[in-house]
Short mmCIF file of C-alpha atoms in Angstrom, two decimals:
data_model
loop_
_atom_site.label_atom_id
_atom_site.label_comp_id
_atom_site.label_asym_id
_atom_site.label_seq_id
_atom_site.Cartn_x
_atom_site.Cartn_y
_atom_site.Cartn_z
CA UNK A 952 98.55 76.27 66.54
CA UNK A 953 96.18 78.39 64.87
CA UNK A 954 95.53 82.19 66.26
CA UNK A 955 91.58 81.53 67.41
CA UNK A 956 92.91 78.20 69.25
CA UNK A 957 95.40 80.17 70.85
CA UNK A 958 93.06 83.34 71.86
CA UNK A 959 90.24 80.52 72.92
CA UNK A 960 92.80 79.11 75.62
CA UNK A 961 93.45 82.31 76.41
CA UNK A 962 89.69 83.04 77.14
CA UNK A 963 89.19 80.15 78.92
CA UNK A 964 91.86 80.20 81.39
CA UNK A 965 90.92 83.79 81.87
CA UNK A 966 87.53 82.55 82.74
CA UNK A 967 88.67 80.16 84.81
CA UNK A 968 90.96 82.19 86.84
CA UNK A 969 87.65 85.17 86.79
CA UNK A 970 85.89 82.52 88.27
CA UNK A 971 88.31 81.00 90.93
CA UNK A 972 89.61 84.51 92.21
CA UNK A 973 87.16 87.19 91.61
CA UNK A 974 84.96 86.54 95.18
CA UNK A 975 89.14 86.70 97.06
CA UNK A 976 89.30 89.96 95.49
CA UNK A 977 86.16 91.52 95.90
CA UNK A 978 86.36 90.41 99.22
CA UNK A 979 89.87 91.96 100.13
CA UNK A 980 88.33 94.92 98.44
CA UNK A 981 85.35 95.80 100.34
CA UNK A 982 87.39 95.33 103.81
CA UNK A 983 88.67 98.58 102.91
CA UNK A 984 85.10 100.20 102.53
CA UNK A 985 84.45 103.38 104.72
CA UNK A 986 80.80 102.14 104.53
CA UNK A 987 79.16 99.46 106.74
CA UNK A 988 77.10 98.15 103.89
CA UNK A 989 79.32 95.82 102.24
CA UNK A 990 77.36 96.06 98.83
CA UNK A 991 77.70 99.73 98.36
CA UNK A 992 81.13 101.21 98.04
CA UNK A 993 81.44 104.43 99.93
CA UNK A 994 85.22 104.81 99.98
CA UNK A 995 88.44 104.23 100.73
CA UNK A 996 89.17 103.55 104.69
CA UNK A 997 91.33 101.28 106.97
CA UNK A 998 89.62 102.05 109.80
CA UNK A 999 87.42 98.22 109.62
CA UNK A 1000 91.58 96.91 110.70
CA UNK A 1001 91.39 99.20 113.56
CA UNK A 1002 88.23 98.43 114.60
CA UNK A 1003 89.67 94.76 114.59
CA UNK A 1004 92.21 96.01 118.07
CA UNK A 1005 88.99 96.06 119.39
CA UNK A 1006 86.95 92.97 119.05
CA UNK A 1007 87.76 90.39 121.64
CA UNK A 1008 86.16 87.77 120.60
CA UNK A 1009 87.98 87.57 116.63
CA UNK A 1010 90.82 88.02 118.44
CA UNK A 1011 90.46 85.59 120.70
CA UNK A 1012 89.29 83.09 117.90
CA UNK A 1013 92.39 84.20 116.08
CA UNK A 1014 94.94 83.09 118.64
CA UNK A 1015 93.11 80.04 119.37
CA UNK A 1016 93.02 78.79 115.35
CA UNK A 1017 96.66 80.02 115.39
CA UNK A 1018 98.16 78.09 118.38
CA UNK A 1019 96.06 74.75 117.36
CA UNK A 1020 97.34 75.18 113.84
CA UNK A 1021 101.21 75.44 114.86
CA UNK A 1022 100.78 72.75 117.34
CA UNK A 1023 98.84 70.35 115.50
CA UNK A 1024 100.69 71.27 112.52
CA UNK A 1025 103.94 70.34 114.70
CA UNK A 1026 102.55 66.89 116.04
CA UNK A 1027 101.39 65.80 112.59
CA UNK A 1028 104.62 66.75 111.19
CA UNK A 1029 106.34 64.79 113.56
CA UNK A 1030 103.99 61.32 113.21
CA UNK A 1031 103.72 61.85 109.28
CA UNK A 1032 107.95 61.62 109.27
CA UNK A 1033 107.62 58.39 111.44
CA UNK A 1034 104.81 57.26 109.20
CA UNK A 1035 106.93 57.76 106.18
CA UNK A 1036 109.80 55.93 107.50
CA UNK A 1037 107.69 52.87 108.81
CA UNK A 1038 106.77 53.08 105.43
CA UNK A 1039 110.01 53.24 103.02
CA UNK A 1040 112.35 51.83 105.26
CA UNK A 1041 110.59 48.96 107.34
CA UNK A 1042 110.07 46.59 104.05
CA UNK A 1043 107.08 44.45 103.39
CA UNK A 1044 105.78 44.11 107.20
CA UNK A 1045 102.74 42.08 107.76
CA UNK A 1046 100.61 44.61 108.99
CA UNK A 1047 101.97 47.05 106.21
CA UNK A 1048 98.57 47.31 104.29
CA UNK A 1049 96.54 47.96 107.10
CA UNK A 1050 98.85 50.83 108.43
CA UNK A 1051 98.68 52.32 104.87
CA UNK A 1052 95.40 52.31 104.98
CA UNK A 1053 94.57 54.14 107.98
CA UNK A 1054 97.24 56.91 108.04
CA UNK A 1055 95.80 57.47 104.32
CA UNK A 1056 91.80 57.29 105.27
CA UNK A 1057 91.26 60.69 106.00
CA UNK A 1058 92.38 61.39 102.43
CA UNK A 1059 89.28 59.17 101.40
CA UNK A 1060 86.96 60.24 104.40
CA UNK A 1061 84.31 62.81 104.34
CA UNK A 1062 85.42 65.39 106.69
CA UNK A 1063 81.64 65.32 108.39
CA UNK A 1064 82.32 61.75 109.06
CA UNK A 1065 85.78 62.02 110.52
CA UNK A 1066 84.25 64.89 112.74
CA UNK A 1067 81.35 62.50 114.40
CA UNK A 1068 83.78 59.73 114.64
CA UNK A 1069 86.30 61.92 117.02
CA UNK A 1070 83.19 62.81 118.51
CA UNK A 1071 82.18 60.06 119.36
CA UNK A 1072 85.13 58.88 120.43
CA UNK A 1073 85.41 61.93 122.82
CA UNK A 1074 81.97 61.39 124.83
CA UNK A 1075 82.39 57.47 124.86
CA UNK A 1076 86.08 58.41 126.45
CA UNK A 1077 84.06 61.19 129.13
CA UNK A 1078 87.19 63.67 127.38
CA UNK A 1079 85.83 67.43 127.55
CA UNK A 1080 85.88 68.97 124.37
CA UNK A 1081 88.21 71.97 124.24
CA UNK A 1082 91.71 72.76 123.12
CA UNK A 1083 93.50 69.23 123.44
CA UNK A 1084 90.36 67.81 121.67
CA UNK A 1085 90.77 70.64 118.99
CA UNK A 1086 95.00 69.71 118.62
CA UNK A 1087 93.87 66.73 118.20
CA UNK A 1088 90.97 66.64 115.83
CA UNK A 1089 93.74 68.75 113.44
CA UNK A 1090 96.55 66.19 114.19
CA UNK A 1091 93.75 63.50 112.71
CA UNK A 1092 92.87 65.37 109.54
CA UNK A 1093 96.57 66.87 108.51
CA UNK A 1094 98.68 64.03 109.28
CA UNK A 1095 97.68 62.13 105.88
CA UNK A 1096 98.87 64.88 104.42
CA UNK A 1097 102.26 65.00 105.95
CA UNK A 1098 103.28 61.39 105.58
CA UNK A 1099 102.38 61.60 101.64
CA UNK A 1100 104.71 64.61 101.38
CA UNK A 1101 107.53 63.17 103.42
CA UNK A 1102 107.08 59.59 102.22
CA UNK A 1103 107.13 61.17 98.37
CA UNK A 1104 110.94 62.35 99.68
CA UNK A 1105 111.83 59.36 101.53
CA UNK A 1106 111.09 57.51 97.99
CA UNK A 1107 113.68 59.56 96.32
CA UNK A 1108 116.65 59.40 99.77
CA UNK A 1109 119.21 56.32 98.44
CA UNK A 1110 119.26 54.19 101.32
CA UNK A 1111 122.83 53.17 100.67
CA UNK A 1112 124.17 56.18 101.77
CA UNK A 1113 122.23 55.45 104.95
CA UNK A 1114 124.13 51.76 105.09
CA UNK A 1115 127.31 53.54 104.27
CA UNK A 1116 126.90 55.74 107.07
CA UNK A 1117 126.10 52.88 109.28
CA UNK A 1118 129.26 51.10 108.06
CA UNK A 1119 131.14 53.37 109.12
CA UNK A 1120 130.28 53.14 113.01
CA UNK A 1121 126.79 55.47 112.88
CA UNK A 1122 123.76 53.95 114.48
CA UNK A 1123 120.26 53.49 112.23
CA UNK A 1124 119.13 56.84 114.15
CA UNK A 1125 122.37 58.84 113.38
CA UNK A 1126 122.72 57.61 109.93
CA UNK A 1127 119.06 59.03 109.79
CA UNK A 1128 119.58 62.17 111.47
CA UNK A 1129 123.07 62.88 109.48
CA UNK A 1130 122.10 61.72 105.76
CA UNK A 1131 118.02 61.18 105.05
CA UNK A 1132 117.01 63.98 107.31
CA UNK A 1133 119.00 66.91 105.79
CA UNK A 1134 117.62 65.49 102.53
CA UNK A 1135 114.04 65.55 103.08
CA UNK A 1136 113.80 68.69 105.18
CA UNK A 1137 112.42 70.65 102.35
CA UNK A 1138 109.74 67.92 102.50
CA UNK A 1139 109.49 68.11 106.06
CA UNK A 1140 108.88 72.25 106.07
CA UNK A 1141 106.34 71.95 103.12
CA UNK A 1142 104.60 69.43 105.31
CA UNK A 1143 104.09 71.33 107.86
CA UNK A 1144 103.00 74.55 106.29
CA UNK A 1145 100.30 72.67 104.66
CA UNK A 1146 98.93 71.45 107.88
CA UNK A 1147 99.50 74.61 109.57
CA UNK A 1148 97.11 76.19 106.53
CA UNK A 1149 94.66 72.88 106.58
CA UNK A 1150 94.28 73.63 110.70
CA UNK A 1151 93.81 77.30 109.76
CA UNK A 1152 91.48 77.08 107.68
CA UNK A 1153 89.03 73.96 109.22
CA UNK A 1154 85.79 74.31 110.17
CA UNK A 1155 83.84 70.53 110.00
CA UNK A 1156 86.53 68.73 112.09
CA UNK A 1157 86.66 72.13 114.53
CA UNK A 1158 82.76 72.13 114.83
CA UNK A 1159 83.02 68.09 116.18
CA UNK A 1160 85.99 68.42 118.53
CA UNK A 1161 86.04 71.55 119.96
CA UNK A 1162 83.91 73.31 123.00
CA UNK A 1163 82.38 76.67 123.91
CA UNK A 1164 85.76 77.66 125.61
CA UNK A 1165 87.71 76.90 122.42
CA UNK A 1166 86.31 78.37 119.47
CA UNK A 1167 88.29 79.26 115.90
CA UNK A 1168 88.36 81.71 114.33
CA UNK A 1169 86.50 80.16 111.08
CA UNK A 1170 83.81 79.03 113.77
CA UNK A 1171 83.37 82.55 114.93
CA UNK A 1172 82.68 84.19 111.35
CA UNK A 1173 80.97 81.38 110.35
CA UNK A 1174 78.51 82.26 113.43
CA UNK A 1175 78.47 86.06 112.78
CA UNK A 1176 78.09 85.76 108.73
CA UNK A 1177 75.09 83.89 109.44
CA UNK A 1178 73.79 87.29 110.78
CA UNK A 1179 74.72 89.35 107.85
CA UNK A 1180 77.98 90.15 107.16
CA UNK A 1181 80.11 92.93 108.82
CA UNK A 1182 83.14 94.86 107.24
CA UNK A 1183 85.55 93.64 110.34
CA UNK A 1184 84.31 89.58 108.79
CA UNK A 1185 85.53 91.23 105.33
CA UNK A 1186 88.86 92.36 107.41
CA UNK A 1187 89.77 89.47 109.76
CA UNK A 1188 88.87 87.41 106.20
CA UNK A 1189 91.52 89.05 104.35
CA UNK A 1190 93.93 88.66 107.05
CA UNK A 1191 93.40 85.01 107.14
CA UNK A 1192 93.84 84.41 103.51
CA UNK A 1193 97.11 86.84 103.26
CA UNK A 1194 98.32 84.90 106.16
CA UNK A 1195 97.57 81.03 104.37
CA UNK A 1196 98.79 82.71 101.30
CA UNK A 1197 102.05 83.78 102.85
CA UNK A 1198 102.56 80.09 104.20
CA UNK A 1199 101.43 78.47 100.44
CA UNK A 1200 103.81 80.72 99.20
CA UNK A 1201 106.66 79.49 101.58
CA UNK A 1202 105.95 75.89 100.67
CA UNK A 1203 106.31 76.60 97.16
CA UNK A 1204 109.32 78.66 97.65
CA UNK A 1205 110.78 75.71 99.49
CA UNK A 1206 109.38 73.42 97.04
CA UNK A 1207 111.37 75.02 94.25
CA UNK A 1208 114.63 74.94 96.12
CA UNK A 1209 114.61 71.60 97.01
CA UNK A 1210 113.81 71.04 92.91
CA UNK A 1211 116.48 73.28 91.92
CA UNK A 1212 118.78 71.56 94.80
CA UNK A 1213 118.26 68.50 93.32
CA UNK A 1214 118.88 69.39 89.85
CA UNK A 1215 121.99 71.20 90.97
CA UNK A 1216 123.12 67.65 92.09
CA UNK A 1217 122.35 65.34 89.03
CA UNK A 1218 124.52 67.92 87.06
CA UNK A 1219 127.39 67.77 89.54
CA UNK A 1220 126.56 63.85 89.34
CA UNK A 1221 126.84 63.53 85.66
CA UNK A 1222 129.90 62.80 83.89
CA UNK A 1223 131.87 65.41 81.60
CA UNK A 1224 132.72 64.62 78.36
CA UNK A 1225 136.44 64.10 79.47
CA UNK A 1226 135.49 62.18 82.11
CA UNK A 1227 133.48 59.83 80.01
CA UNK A 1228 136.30 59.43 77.31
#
């Protein structure tokens, strides 16, 4: 590889990167601006975080987006790992495509189309939008996302250690719970850290399922940006993403044990060389 092939992949991931992270960092940036215009800089100051003790409605928001997100992120963890094992372990069922199909539509779906369809399945039920409606709307979006990761694990779990197991007096549940579980629960925790950040982070599905009593915090500064934007939206902002990047950084963390874990185990696996002679 030539030197101005080498420096132009250089440049262009540069770029790339410029382009995907600069607004992130300008925007942590300016929450620690002394000024209240956020386009001129007029020091260094922390006091936009304190002011944050003090606003009841982002913090409201805040512990509203955070107890839908761990408790839809919970539920769809839960139905994606019974998805998964309807899927690798039940066989060729006859209803097998159609299931696949619609734990996998929201994948496919436009999120402004999923939104109007809970809706409208709210007001044709007479349910009262709020919190349940909001667990729910999350559970709908995030559980796709859960199966695929678990499923991808279940693909790799050898179900003969699960018949062995059985064999040996455990019942299908037990040889589950004792064998495949322990296997996939890297799979299991990524899972739900990604729907835990997906809830976080919605706004379409929240704007459709959720009521004046119930509102996230992404609904909230999406409401007061539309007004111009303070320095506390610049500081709750910041929050938010160093609290999605903390759990993106957990998944991968977990991720790359359950890689090295598994690598670990295909050495033990492997024969020596005085074994093999």
């Amino acid at each position: 590889m030539s030197a101005a092939s080498l420096w132009a992949r250089r440049a262009t991931l540069l770029v790339g990167f410029v382009f995907l992270y600069a607004p992130i960092v300008i925007l942590a940036v300016m929450s620690f601006n002394a000024s209240r215009l956020v386009s001129v800089w007029g020091g260094f100051s922390t006091k936009w975080y304190a002011a944050l003790l003090e606003n009841e409605q982002l913090l409201r928001s805040a512990k509203i987006s955070l107890a839908a997100a761990l408790t839809s992120a919970a539920i769809a963890t839960l139905l994606g790992l019974f998805a998964a094992i309807a899927l690798a372990r039940f066989g060729c069922f006859r209803t097998r495509m159609l299931f696949f199909g619609a734990v996998h539509a929201p994948l496919v779906l436009p999120e402004v189309v999923l939104g109007l369809a809970l809706l409208t399945c709210f007001v044709a039920l007479g349910v009262g939008r709020g919190f349940v409606t909001l667990v729910i709307g999350h559970v709908t979006l995030t559980m796709c996302f859960t199966t695929v990761a678990i499923l991808a694990a279940m693909r790799d779990c050898d179900p003969a250690l699960e018949e062995a197991a059985m064999d040996l007096g455990a019942t299908p549940p037990e040889a589950f719970v004792r064998v495949a579980l322990p296997q996939i629960a890297p799979a299991v925790i990524t899972a739900y850290l990604l729907a835990f950040t997906l809830s976080l982070d919605d706004l379409i599905i929240a704007s459709f399922a959720t009521g004046p009593g119930a509102t996230t915090l992404p609904m909230r500064i999406y409401s007061q940006v539309r007004l111009g934007v303070s320095p506390q939206i610049n500081a709750i902002s910041t929050l938010l993403l160093a609290l999605v990047a903390v759990a993106l950084g957990l998944a991968a963390l977990v991720s790359y044990w359950r890689a090295r874990r598994n690598l670990q185990a295909v050495k033990t696996a492997a024969p020596t060389p005085n074994n093999a002679s």
